[in-house]
């Protein structure tokens, strides 16, 4: 009897769990059995491994082979076990050098001819192996060295590579600052709408959830898309995290200059596609929008069931997915931006007459449940721009600010200054926000909360928006004036 061990990775949420893959070859009828993995997955792996071993010039041992994947009670539905299974068999049958490859870690899909393809979640395995000193073998074609220190990483192209002297390529980690992707959607493209632009700046600085309400053609979608370009550039950890999420979807090219994601979701999207799940489990739209924007156009058209699924991740920034025997967690720190018409016909409050009858308007506005509305920090109305104003604005083109900056650049610098100010302020005082209010602001807030019968959540939100407004004006303390503007951004 001969045994050999290789380690593989189960993908659990946005993390990994090490799986021991042990092959035992003994006398008996030629047969390959996989233990500790679903029948469906076992069948696929057996077919691919057999073919890949033979096609790569090795011999499939004509004895009884059992490969055990332990622990048995974790989800192994992701691909990526082809390579460790094949390597364990080749090691147990002494067809590759045991002194160099025993107890190595591996993740990769195999083609029938023995090509090693990157497996979904491979980035997660590479990240989790960092600093542990384990030798990890992965499929080629990924520029890992560009982002992370990978001294023990071996990349292999085919299974036959293991006959030769396959050694880690020592790549010096080139940890360069992440340059943000240049945005092409500039705030200058939007004429007028100064109130909405102010709300956009507040939303960008405080990462507040935002609802834009206005008639068709008033520029709600354009405004939502321009928010991306106003957000802080991603830091290195966030770039790695987004690459890991992309890796789960099968993208295995590390990208340094990632923009923040903007995911536009249609109201026909199912709850499962929105929050994630399936077999093997995949991240949903809210995870794909992690560190970016989840845009829901025509908010009242979404079903209650779908919208209610957003409540928990909007609070916690993560989503728990419960499956038959275990549950997993994906990150979901998205900024919700929603758009809606003010009434079913769309023209309420605009120059065109509204044709909605009876209680149609209130029924329409009630379609978005209270708990969701309560969680949207800023609710802003975006009026239609009158044609004569629009023409006036166009005459002014090209828009150039006094200092030779575009409106977008000027707002960008204002936000950058405000972020630096906020970071410094937070380093001086890290008490919860309501405790930082000075007597005048506290008295104002108490009075407003009583008069307007604000919920606890609403009070928190108003104070937090007030704080963002103060930061935007580089003000050390929140004043009643800041709170008045914050209250005006939550009309409901
Ligand atoms: Zn109407």
CSV table of C-alpha atoms and ligand atoms in Angstrom, one decimal:
chain,number,residue,atom,x,y,z
A,1,UNK,CA,0.0,0.0,0.0
A,2,UNK,CA,1.2,3.5,-0.9
A,3,UNK,CA,-0.1,6.8,0.2
A,4,UNK,CA,0.5,10.5,-0.5
A,5,UNK,CA,-1.0,13.7,0.6
A,6,UNK,CA,-1.6,17.1,-1.1
A,7,UNK,CA,-3.7,20.0,0.3
A,8,UNK,CA,-6.5,21.7,-1.5
A,9,UNK,CA,-8.8,24.6,-0.7
A,10,UNK,CA,-12.5,24.7,-0.1
A,11,UNK,CA,-14.0,28.1,-0.9
A,12,UNK,CA,-16.2,29.3,2.0
A,13,UNK,CA,-17.7,32.8,1.4
A,14,UNK,CA,-14.7,35.0,0.7
A,15,UNK,CA,-12.3,32.8,2.6
A,16,UNK,CA,-10.8,29.3,2.3
A,17,UNK,CA,-10.6,26.2,4.4
A,18,UNK,CA,-7.7,23.7,3.8
A,19,UNK,CA,-8.8,20.2,2.7
A,20,UNK,CA,-6.5,17.3,3.0
A,21,UNK,CA,-6.4,15.2,-0.2
A,22,UNK,CA,-5.0,11.8,0.5
A,23,UNK,CA,-4.5,9.1,-2.1
A,24,UNK,CA,-4.1,5.4,-1.1
A,25,UNK,CA,-3.1,2.8,-3.7
A,26,UNK,CA,-3.6,-0.8,-2.8
A,27,UNK,CA,-3.9,-4.2,-4.4
A,28,UNK,CA,-7.3,-4.9,-5.8
A,29,UNK,CA,-9.4,-4.4,-8.9
A,30,UNK,CA,-8.5,-1.2,-10.8
A,31,UNK,CA,-10.9,1.4,-9.6
A,32,UNK,CA,-10.8,5.1,-8.6
A,33,UNK,CA,-13.0,6.2,-5.7
A,34,UNK,CA,-13.3,9.7,-4.2
A,35,UNK,CA,-14.5,10.0,-0.6
A,36,UNK,CA,-15.8,13.1,1.1
A,37,UNK,CA,-17.2,14.9,-1.9
A,38,UNK,CA,-20.6,14.9,-3.6
A,39,UNK,CA,-21.3,12.1,-6.1
A,40,UNK,CA,-21.9,14.7,-8.9
A,41,UNK,CA,-18.5,16.4,-8.3
A,42,UNK,CA,-16.7,13.1,-7.8
A,43,UNK,CA,-17.9,11.8,-11.2
A,44,UNK,CA,-16.6,15.0,-12.9
A,45,UNK,CA,-13.2,14.9,-11.1
A,46,UNK,CA,-12.7,11.2,-11.8
A,47,UNK,CA,-13.3,11.6,-15.5
A,48,UNK,CA,-11.0,14.6,-15.9
A,49,UNK,CA,-8.2,13.3,-13.7
A,50,UNK,CA,-8.0,9.9,-15.5
A,51,UNK,CA,-7.9,11.5,-18.9
A,52,UNK,CA,-5.4,14.3,-17.9
A,53,UNK,CA,-3.0,11.7,-16.3
A,54,UNK,CA,-2.9,9.5,-19.3
A,55,UNK,CA,-2.8,12.4,-21.9
A,56,UNK,CA,0.1,14.0,-20.0
A,57,UNK,CA,2.3,10.9,-20.5
A,58,UNK,CA,1.8,9.3,-17.0
A,59,UNK,CA,0.2,6.0,-16.3
A,60,UNK,CA,-3.1,5.6,-14.4
A,61,UNK,CA,-2.2,2.9,-11.8
A,62,UNK,CA,-4.2,-0.3,-12.6
A,63,UNK,CA,-4.8,-0.9,-8.9
A,64,UNK,CA,-7.4,0.2,-6.4
A,65,UNK,CA,-7.1,3.9,-5.7
A,66,UNK,CA,-9.1,5.7,-2.9
A,67,UNK,CA,-8.7,9.5,-2.6
A,68,UNK,CA,-10.1,10.9,0.6
A,69,UNK,CA,-11.0,14.6,0.9
A,70,UNK,CA,-11.2,15.6,4.6
A,71,UNK,CA,-12.9,17.1,6.5
A,72,UNK,CA,-16.0,15.6,4.8
A,73,UNK,CA,-18.6,18.1,6.2
A,74,UNK,CA,-17.5,21.2,4.3
A,75,UNK,CA,-18.8,22.4,1.0
A,76,UNK,CA,-16.5,21.3,-1.9
A,77,UNK,CA,-18.7,22.2,-4.8
A,78,UNK,CA,-16.3,24.7,-6.2
A,79,UNK,CA,-14.0,23.3,-8.9
A,80,UNK,CA,-10.3,23.4,-8.1
A,81,UNK,CA,-9.9,19.9,-6.6
A,82,UNK,CA,-8.9,18.3,-10.0
A,83,UNK,CA,-5.2,19.3,-9.5
A,84,UNK,CA,-4.7,18.2,-5.9
A,85,UNK,CA,-6.5,14.8,-6.7
A,86,UNK,CA,-4.3,14.2,-9.8
A,87,UNK,CA,-1.1,15.2,-7.9
A,88,UNK,CA,-1.9,12.9,-4.9
A,89,UNK,CA,-2.3,9.9,-7.3
A,90,UNK,CA,0.9,10.8,-9.2
A,91,UNK,CA,2.8,11.1,-5.8
A,92,UNK,CA,1.4,7.9,-4.3
A,93,UNK,CA,2.4,6.0,-7.5
A,94,UNK,CA,5.9,7.5,-7.4
A,95,UNK,CA,5.5,9.1,-10.8
A,96,UNK,CA,6.6,12.5,-9.7
A,97,UNK,CA,9.4,13.5,-7.2
A,98,UNK,CA,8.0,12.9,-3.7
A,99,UNK,CA,10.9,14.8,-2.1
A,100,UNK,CA,9.8,18.0,-3.7
A,101,UNK,CA,6.1,17.8,-4.1
A,102,UNK,CA,4.8,16.0,-1.0
A,103,UNK,CA,2.5,18.0,1.3
A,104,UNK,CA,2.2,20.8,-1.2
A,105,UNK,CA,-0.9,22.9,-1.6
A,106,UNK,CA,-2.7,23.1,-5.0
A,107,UNK,CA,-5.8,24.5,-6.6
A,108,UNK,CA,-6.7,24.2,-10.3
A,109,UNK,CA,-9.1,22.8,-12.9
A,110,UNK,CA,-7.8,20.2,-15.4
A,111,UNK,CA,-8.7,19.9,-19.0
A,112,UNK,CA,-9.0,16.4,-20.4
A,113,UNK,CA,-5.6,16.8,-22.1
A,114,UNK,CA,-3.9,17.9,-18.9
A,115,UNK,CA,-3.9,21.7,-19.1
A,116,UNK,CA,-4.1,23.4,-15.7
A,117,UNK,CA,-6.7,26.2,-15.7
A,118,UNK,CA,-7.2,28.7,-13.0
A,119,UNK,CA,-10.1,27.6,-10.8
A,120,UNK,CA,-12.8,30.0,-9.5
A,121,UNK,CA,-11.6,31.3,-6.1
A,122,UNK,CA,-8.0,30.7,-6.9
A,123,UNK,CA,-7.2,34.3,-5.9
A,124,UNK,CA,-8.6,33.5,-2.4
A,125,UNK,CA,-6.2,30.5,-2.1
A,126,UNK,CA,-3.2,32.6,-3.1
A,127,UNK,CA,-4.2,35.4,-0.6
A,128,UNK,CA,-4.8,32.9,2.2
A,129,UNK,CA,-1.5,31.1,1.6
A,130,UNK,CA,0.4,34.4,2.1
A,131,UNK,CA,2.8,34.5,5.0
A,132,UNK,CA,2.2,30.8,5.9
A,133,UNK,CA,5.2,29.6,3.9
A,134,UNK,CA,3.3,26.8,2.2
A,135,UNK,CA,4.2,25.9,-1.4
A,136,UNK,CA,1.2,26.5,-3.5
A,137,UNK,CA,0.7,25.3,-7.1
A,138,UNK,CA,-1.8,27.1,-9.3
A,139,UNK,CA,-2.6,27.4,-13.0
A,140,UNK,CA,-0.6,29.9,-14.9
A,141,UNK,CA,-1.7,33.1,-16.4
A,142,UNK,CA,-2.2,35.3,-13.4
A,143,UNK,CA,0.0,38.3,-12.6
A,144,UNK,CA,0.1,37.6,-8.8
A,145,UNK,CA,3.5,39.3,-8.4
A,146,UNK,CA,2.0,42.6,-9.4
A,147,UNK,CA,0.0,42.8,-6.2
A,148,UNK,CA,1.2,40.4,-3.5
A,149,UNK,CA,4.4,38.9,-2.2
A,150,UNK,CA,4.3,35.3,-3.5
A,151,UNK,CA,7.7,33.7,-2.8
A,152,UNK,CA,6.3,30.1,-2.4
A,153,UNK,CA,4.0,30.2,-5.4
A,154,UNK,CA,4.6,27.8,-8.3
A,155,UNK,CA,2.7,28.3,-11.5
A,156,UNK,CA,2.2,25.3,-13.8
A,157,UNK,CA,0.7,25.2,-17.2
A,158,UNK,CA,0.2,21.4,-17.7
A,159,UNK,CA,0.3,18.3,-15.6
A,160,UNK,CA,3.4,17.2,-17.4
A,161,UNK,CA,5.3,20.2,-16.0
A,162,UNK,CA,5.7,18.2,-12.8
A,163,UNK,CA,8.1,15.8,-14.5
A,164,UNK,CA,10.6,18.7,-14.8
A,165,UNK,CA,12.2,21.0,-12.3
A,166,UNK,CA,9.2,23.1,-11.4
A,167,UNK,CA,10.3,25.7,-8.9
A,168,UNK,CA,8.7,28.8,-7.4
A,169,UNK,CA,9.4,31.9,-9.5
A,170,UNK,CA,10.7,34.3,-7.0
A,171,UNK,CA,9.0,37.5,-8.0
A,172,UNK,CA,9.8,40.6,-6.1
A,173,UNK,CA,6.4,42.0,-4.9
A,174,UNK,CA,5.8,45.2,-6.8
A,175,UNK,CA,3.5,46.9,-4.3
A,176,UNK,CA,2.6,50.0,-6.2
A,177,UNK,CA,-0.1,52.4,-5.1
A,178,UNK,CA,-3.4,51.6,-6.7
A,179,UNK,CA,-4.1,54.3,-9.3
A,180,UNK,CA,-7.8,54.7,-9.7
A,181,UNK,CA,-9.3,54.1,-13.1
A,182,UNK,CA,-10.0,57.4,-14.7
A,183,UNK,CA,-13.6,58.3,-14.7
A,184,UNK,CA,-15.1,59.6,-17.9
A,185,UNK,CA,-18.5,60.5,-16.4
A,186,UNK,CA,-18.1,64.0,-15.1
A,187,UNK,CA,-20.4,66.1,-13.0
A,188,UNK,CA,-20.0,69.0,-15.5
A,189,UNK,CA,-22.2,67.0,-17.9
A,190,UNK,CA,-25.2,67.7,-15.7
A,191,UNK,CA,-26.7,71.2,-16.1
A,192,UNK,CA,-28.3,72.9,-13.2
A,193,UNK,CA,-29.4,70.6,-10.4
A,194,UNK,CA,-27.3,72.3,-7.7
A,195,UNK,CA,-29.4,70.8,-4.9
A,196,UNK,CA,-28.9,67.3,-6.2
A,197,UNK,CA,-25.2,67.9,-6.8
A,198,UNK,CA,-24.9,69.1,-3.2
A,199,UNK,CA,-26.6,65.9,-2.0
A,200,UNK,CA,-24.2,63.9,-4.2
A,201,UNK,CA,-21.2,65.5,-2.5
A,202,UNK,CA,-22.6,64.7,0.9
A,203,UNK,CA,-23.4,61.1,-0.2
A,204,UNK,CA,-19.9,60.7,-1.6
A,205,UNK,CA,-18.2,61.9,1.5
A,206,UNK,CA,-20.3,60.0,4.1
A,207,UNK,CA,-21.0,57.0,1.8
A,208,UNK,CA,-24.7,57.6,2.6
A,209,UNK,CA,-27.5,55.7,0.9
A,210,UNK,CA,-29.4,58.0,-1.5
A,211,UNK,CA,-32.8,58.2,-3.1
A,212,UNK,CA,-33.3,60.4,-6.1
A,213,UNK,CA,-36.9,61.2,-6.9
A,214,UNK,CA,-38.0,63.2,-10.0
A,215,UNK,CA,-39.8,63.1,-13.3
A,216,UNK,CA,-38.4,61.1,-16.3
A,217,UNK,CA,-35.5,62.8,-18.0
A,218,UNK,CA,-34.5,64.9,-15.0
A,219,UNK,CA,-31.1,63.1,-14.9
A,220,UNK,CA,-31.5,60.7,-12.0
A,221,UNK,CA,-29.5,57.9,-13.6
A,222,UNK,CA,-26.8,60.4,-14.8
A,223,UNK,CA,-26.4,61.7,-11.3
A,224,UNK,CA,-26.2,58.2,-9.8
A,225,UNK,CA,-23.4,57.2,-12.3
A,226,UNK,CA,-21.4,60.4,-11.5
A,227,UNK,CA,-21.3,59.5,-7.8
A,228,UNK,CA,-18.7,56.7,-8.6
A,229,UNK,CA,-16.2,59.3,-9.8
A,230,UNK,CA,-16.6,61.3,-6.6
A,231,UNK,CA,-15.8,58.5,-4.2
A,232,UNK,CA,-12.5,58.0,-2.6
A,233,UNK,CA,-10.0,55.8,-4.6
A,234,UNK,CA,-9.9,52.2,-3.5
A,235,UNK,CA,-7.1,51.3,-1.2
A,236,UNK,CA,-4.9,48.2,-1.7
A,237,UNK,CA,-6.9,45.9,0.7
A,238,UNK,CA,-10.1,46.9,-1.1
A,239,UNK,CA,-8.6,46.2,-4.5
A,240,UNK,CA,-7.5,42.7,-3.3
A,241,UNK,CA,-11.0,42.1,-1.9
A,242,UNK,CA,-12.6,43.1,-5.2
A,243,UNK,CA,-10.2,40.9,-7.2
A,244,UNK,CA,-11.2,38.0,-4.9
A,245,UNK,CA,-14.9,38.6,-5.5
A,246,UNK,CA,-14.1,38.6,-9.3
A,247,UNK,CA,-12.1,35.4,-8.9
A,248,UNK,CA,-15.2,33.7,-7.4
A,249,UNK,CA,-17.0,34.5,-10.6
A,250,UNK,CA,-14.2,32.9,-12.6
A,251,UNK,CA,-12.1,36.0,-13.4
A,252,UNK,CA,-8.5,35.3,-12.7
A,253,UNK,CA,-6.7,38.3,-13.9
A,254,UNK,CA,-5.6,40.6,-11.1
A,255,UNK,CA,-6.4,44.2,-11.9
A,256,UNK,CA,-4.7,47.0,-10.0
A,257,UNK,CA,-6.5,50.0,-11.4
A,258,UNK,CA,-10.0,48.9,-10.6
A,259,UNK,CA,-12.8,51.4,-10.5
A,260,UNK,CA,-15.3,51.1,-7.7
A,261,UNK,CA,-18.1,48.8,-9.0
A,262,UNK,CA,-21.4,50.3,-10.2
A,263,UNK,CA,-24.1,47.6,-10.4
A,264,UNK,CA,-27.4,48.5,-11.9
A,265,UNK,CA,-30.1,46.0,-10.9
A,266,UNK,CA,-33.4,45.7,-12.8
A,267,UNK,CA,-36.6,45.3,-10.8
A,268,UNK,CA,-37.2,41.8,-12.3
A,269,UNK,CA,-34.0,40.6,-10.5
A,270,UNK,CA,-34.7,37.7,-8.2
A,271,UNK,CA,-33.9,37.8,-4.5
A,272,UNK,CA,-31.3,35.0,-5.0
A,273,UNK,CA,-29.5,36.9,-7.8
A,274,UNK,CA,-29.5,40.1,-5.6
A,275,UNK,CA,-28.2,38.6,-2.4
A,276,UNK,CA,-26.3,35.5,-3.7
A,277,UNK,CA,-26.5,31.7,-3.2
A,278,UNK,CA,-26.9,28.7,-5.5
A,279,UNK,CA,-24.8,25.6,-5.9
A,280,UNK,CA,-21.9,26.1,-5.9
A,281,UNK,CA,-22.7,29.3,-4.0
A,282,UNK,CA,-22.0,32.5,-5.9
A,283,UNK,CA,-22.0,36.1,-4.8
A,284,UNK,CA,-25.0,38.2,-5.7
A,285,UNK,CA,-25.3,41.8,-6.9
A,286,UNK,CA,-24.9,43.3,-3.4
A,287,UNK,CA,-21.5,41.6,-3.1
A,288,UNK,CA,-20.5,42.5,-6.7
A,289,UNK,CA,-21.3,46.1,-5.6
A,290,UNK,CA,-19.0,45.8,-2.5
A,291,UNK,CA,-17.1,49.1,-2.0
A,292,UNK,CA,-19.2,50.6,-4.8
A,293,UNK,CA,-22.7,51.4,-5.7
A,294,UNK,CA,-25.8,49.3,-6.1
A,295,UNK,CA,-28.2,51.2,-8.3
A,296,UNK,CA,-31.9,50.4,-8.2
A,297,UNK,CA,-33.9,52.3,-10.8
A,298,UNK,CA,-37.7,52.6,-10.5
A,299,UNK,CA,-37.5,51.6,-6.8
A,300,UNK,CA,-41.3,51.1,-6.3
A,301,UNK,CA,-41.4,48.4,-9.0
A,302,UNK,CA,-39.2,46.1,-6.9
A,303,UNK,CA,-41.1,43.5,-4.9
A,304,UNK,CA,-41.2,43.8,-1.2
A,305,UNK,CA,-39.7,40.4,-0.9
A,306,UNK,CA,-36.6,41.5,-2.9
A,307,UNK,CA,-36.2,44.8,-1.1
A,308,UNK,CA,-36.6,43.3,2.4
A,309,UNK,CA,-33.5,41.2,1.7
A,310,UNK,CA,-31.5,44.4,1.6
A,311,UNK,CA,-32.3,45.4,5.2
A,312,UNK,CA,-29.8,43.2,6.9
A,313,UNK,CA,-26.8,43.9,4.6
A,314,UNK,CA,-27.6,47.7,4.6
A,315,UNK,CA,-27.0,47.6,8.4
A,316,UNK,CA,-24.2,45.1,8.7
A,317,UNK,CA,-22.3,45.4,5.4
A,318,UNK,CA,-22.3,41.6,5.1
A,319,UNK,CA,-24.8,38.9,3.9
A,320,UNK,CA,-25.3,35.5,5.5
A,321,UNK,CA,-26.3,32.7,3.1
A,322,UNK,CA,-27.8,29.7,4.8
A,323,UNK,CA,-27.5,26.4,3.0
A,324,UNK,CA,-28.6,22.9,4.0
A,325,UNK,CA,-25.7,22.0,6.4
A,326,UNK,CA,-23.8,25.2,6.8
A,327,UNK,CA,-23.9,28.9,6.2
A,328,UNK,CA,-21.5,31.3,4.6
A,329,UNK,CA,-20.9,35.0,4.6
A,330,UNK,CA,-20.1,37.4,1.8
A,331,UNK,CA,-19.1,41.1,2.2
A,332,UNK,CA,-21.7,43.6,1.0
A,333,UNK,CA,-20.6,47.1,1.9
A,334,UNK,CA,-22.5,48.7,-1.0
A,335,UNK,CA,-23.9,52.2,-1.2
A,336,UNK,CA,-27.5,52.0,-2.2
A,337,UNK,CA,-28.6,54.6,-4.8
A,338,UNK,CA,-32.2,54.3,-5.8
A,339,UNK,CA,-34.3,56.4,-8.2
A,340,UNK,CA,-38.0,56.8,-8.6
A,341,UNK,CA,-40.7,58.9,-10.3
A,342,UNK,CA,-42.7,61.0,-7.9
A,343,UNK,CA,-46.0,59.4,-9.1
A,344,UNK,CA,-47.1,56.6,-11.5
A,345,UNK,CA,-47.3,58.9,-14.5
A,346,UNK,CA,-44.0,60.6,-13.5
A,347,UNK,CA,-44.9,64.3,-13.8
A,348,UNK,CA,-46.1,65.2,-10.3
A,349,UNK,CA,-44.6,68.6,-9.3
A,350,UNK,CA,-43.3,69.3,-12.8
A,351,UNK,CA,-44.4,71.7,-15.5
A,352,UNK,CA,-46.4,69.0,-17.2
A,353,UNK,CA,-49.8,68.1,-15.7
A,354,UNK,CA,-49.9,64.9,-13.6
A,355,UNK,CA,-52.6,62.5,-14.8
A,356,UNK,CA,-52.7,60.2,-11.8
A,357,UNK,CA,-56.1,59.6,-10.3
A,358,UNK,CA,-57.4,59.3,-6.7
A,359,UNK,CA,-55.0,57.7,-4.2
A,360,UNK,CA,-52.8,56.3,-7.0
A,361,UNK,CA,-50.0,58.6,-5.9
A,362,UNK,CA,-50.0,57.7,-2.2
A,363,UNK,CA,-50.3,54.0,-3.1
A,364,UNK,CA,-47.3,54.3,-5.5
A,365,UNK,CA,-45.2,56.0,-2.8
A,366,UNK,CA,-46.2,53.5,-0.2
A,367,UNK,CA,-45.0,50.6,-2.4
A,368,UNK,CA,-41.5,51.1,-0.9
A,369,UNK,CA,-41.8,49.8,2.6
A,370,UNK,CA,-41.1,52.0,5.6
A,371,UNK,CA,-38.2,50.0,6.9
A,372,UNK,CA,-36.4,50.4,3.6
A,373,UNK,CA,-37.2,54.2,3.4
A,374,UNK,CA,-35.9,54.5,7.0
A,375,UNK,CA,-32.6,53.0,6.0
A,376,UNK,CA,-32.1,55.3,3.0
A,377,UNK,CA,-30.2,58.3,4.5
A,378,UNK,CA,-30.7,61.0,1.9
A,379,UNK,CA,-33.9,61.5,0.0
A,380,UNK,CA,-33.5,64.2,-2.7
A,381,UNK,CA,-35.9,65.5,-5.3
A,382,UNK,CA,-34.5,66.1,-8.7
A,383,UNK,CA,-36.8,68.5,-10.6
A,384,UNK,CA,-37.0,68.6,-14.4
A,385,UNK,CA,-34.7,71.4,-15.6
A,386,UNK,CA,-36.8,74.0,-17.5
A,387,UNK,CA,-35.8,74.1,-21.2
A,388,UNK,CA,-34.9,77.8,-21.1
A,389,UNK,CA,-32.5,77.2,-18.2
A,390,UNK,CA,-31.0,74.2,-20.0
A,391,UNK,CA,-30.3,76.4,-23.0
A,392,UNK,CA,-28.8,79.1,-20.8
A,393,UNK,CA,-26.5,76.5,-19.3
A,394,UNK,CA,-25.4,75.2,-22.7
A,395,UNK,CA,-24.5,78.7,-23.8
A,396,UNK,CA,-22.0,78.8,-21.0
A,397,UNK,CA,-20.1,75.9,-22.3
A,398,UNK,CA,-17.3,75.0,-21.9
A,399,UNK,CA,-17.6,75.2,-18.1
A,400,UNK,CA,-14.4,76.4,-16.6
A,401,UNK,CA,-14.1,77.5,-13.0
A,402,UNK,CA,-12.1,80.6,-12.1
A,403,UNK,CA,-9.0,78.6,-11.1
A,404,UNK,CA,-9.1,76.8,-14.5
A,405,UNK,CA,-10.7,73.7,-13.0
A,406,UNK,CA,-13.7,71.9,-14.2
A,407,UNK,CA,-16.7,71.6,-11.8
A,408,UNK,CA,-15.8,67.9,-11.4
A,409,UNK,CA,-12.2,68.7,-10.4
A,410,UNK,CA,-13.2,71.4,-8.0
A,411,UNK,CA,-15.7,69.1,-6.3
A,412,UNK,CA,-13.0,66.3,-6.3
A,413,UNK,CA,-10.5,68.6,-4.4
A,414,UNK,CA,-13.2,69.8,-2.0
A,415,UNK,CA,-14.0,66.1,-1.1
A,416,UNK,CA,-10.3,65.3,-0.8
A,417,UNK,CA,-9.8,68.1,1.6
A,418,UNK,CA,-12.9,67.1,3.6
A,419,UNK,CA,-11.6,63.5,3.8
A,420,UNK,CA,-8.3,64.6,5.2
A,421,UNK,CA,-10.1,66.9,7.7
A,422,UNK,CA,-12.4,64.1,8.8
A,423,UNK,CA,-9.6,61.6,9.2
A,424,UNK,CA,-7.7,64.0,11.4
A,425,UNK,CA,-10.8,64.9,13.4
A,426,UNK,CA,-11.6,61.2,14.0
A,427,UNK,CA,-8.1,60.7,15.3
A,428,UNK,CA,-8.7,63.4,17.9
A,429,UNK,CA,-12.2,62.2,19.1
A,430,UNK,CA,-13.5,58.7,18.5
A,431,UNK,CA,-16.6,58.9,20.8
A,432,UNK,CA,-19.9,57.9,19.2
A,433,UNK,CA,-21.3,60.8,17.1
A,434,UNK,CA,-24.3,61.8,19.3
A,435,UNK,CA,-21.9,62.1,22.3
A,436,UNK,CA,-19.9,64.6,20.4
A,437,UNK,CA,-22.8,67.0,19.9
A,438,UNK,CA,-22.3,70.3,21.8
A,439,UNK,CA,-25.1,71.7,24.0
A,440,UNK,CA,-26.7,73.9,21.3
A,441,UNK,CA,-26.8,71.2,18.7
A,442,UNK,CA,-28.0,68.6,21.3
A,443,UNK,CA,-30.9,70.9,22.4
A,444,UNK,CA,-31.8,71.5,18.7
A,445,UNK,CA,-31.7,67.7,17.9
A,446,UNK,CA,-33.8,66.8,21.0
A,447,UNK,CA,-36.4,69.3,20.1
A,448,UNK,CA,-36.5,68.2,16.4
A,449,UNK,CA,-36.7,64.6,17.3
A,450,UNK,CA,-39.7,65.3,19.6
A,451,UNK,CA,-41.5,67.5,17.1
A,452,UNK,CA,-41.0,65.2,14.1
A,453,UNK,CA,-41.4,62.0,16.2
A,454,UNK,CA,-38.1,60.6,14.7
A,455,UNK,CA,-37.2,57.0,15.2
A,456,UNK,CA,-34.0,56.1,16.9
A,457,UNK,CA,-32.6,55.1,13.6
A,458,UNK,CA,-33.6,58.4,12.1
A,459,UNK,CA,-32.0,60.4,14.9
A,460,UNK,CA,-28.7,58.5,14.3
A,461,UNK,CA,-28.9,59.1,10.6
A,462,UNK,CA,-29.6,62.8,10.9
A,463,UNK,CA,-26.7,63.3,13.3
A,464,UNK,CA,-24.4,61.3,11.0
A,465,UNK,CA,-25.5,63.3,7.9
A,466,UNK,CA,-25.0,66.5,9.9
A,467,UNK,CA,-21.5,65.4,10.8
A,468,UNK,CA,-20.8,64.7,7.1
A,469,UNK,CA,-22.1,68.2,6.2
A,470,UNK,CA,-19.9,69.7,8.9
A,471,UNK,CA,-16.8,67.8,7.5
A,472,UNK,CA,-17.6,69.0,4.0
A,473,UNK,CA,-17.3,72.6,5.4
A,474,UNK,CA,-14.3,71.7,7.5
A,475,UNK,CA,-16.2,72.5,10.7
A,476,UNK,CA,-14.9,71.0,13.9
A,477,UNK,CA,-18.4,70.9,15.6
A,478,UNK,CA,-21.8,70.0,14.2
A,479,UNK,CA,-24.1,73.1,14.5
A,480,UNK,CA,-27.9,73.4,14.4
A,481,UNK,CA,-27.4,74.8,10.9
A,482,UNK,CA,-25.8,71.5,9.8
A,483,UNK,CA,-28.6,69.5,11.4
A,484,UNK,CA,-31.3,71.6,9.6
A,485,UNK,CA,-29.7,70.8,6.3
A,486,UNK,CA,-29.5,67.1,7.3
A,487,UNK,CA,-33.2,67.1,8.2
A,488,UNK,CA,-34.1,68.7,4.9
A,489,UNK,CA,-32.5,65.7,3.2
A,490,UNK,CA,-34.8,63.3,5.0
A,491,UNK,CA,-38.3,64.7,4.2
A,492,UNK,CA,-40.1,61.5,5.1
B,1,LIG,ZN1,-48.8,61.5,-12.0
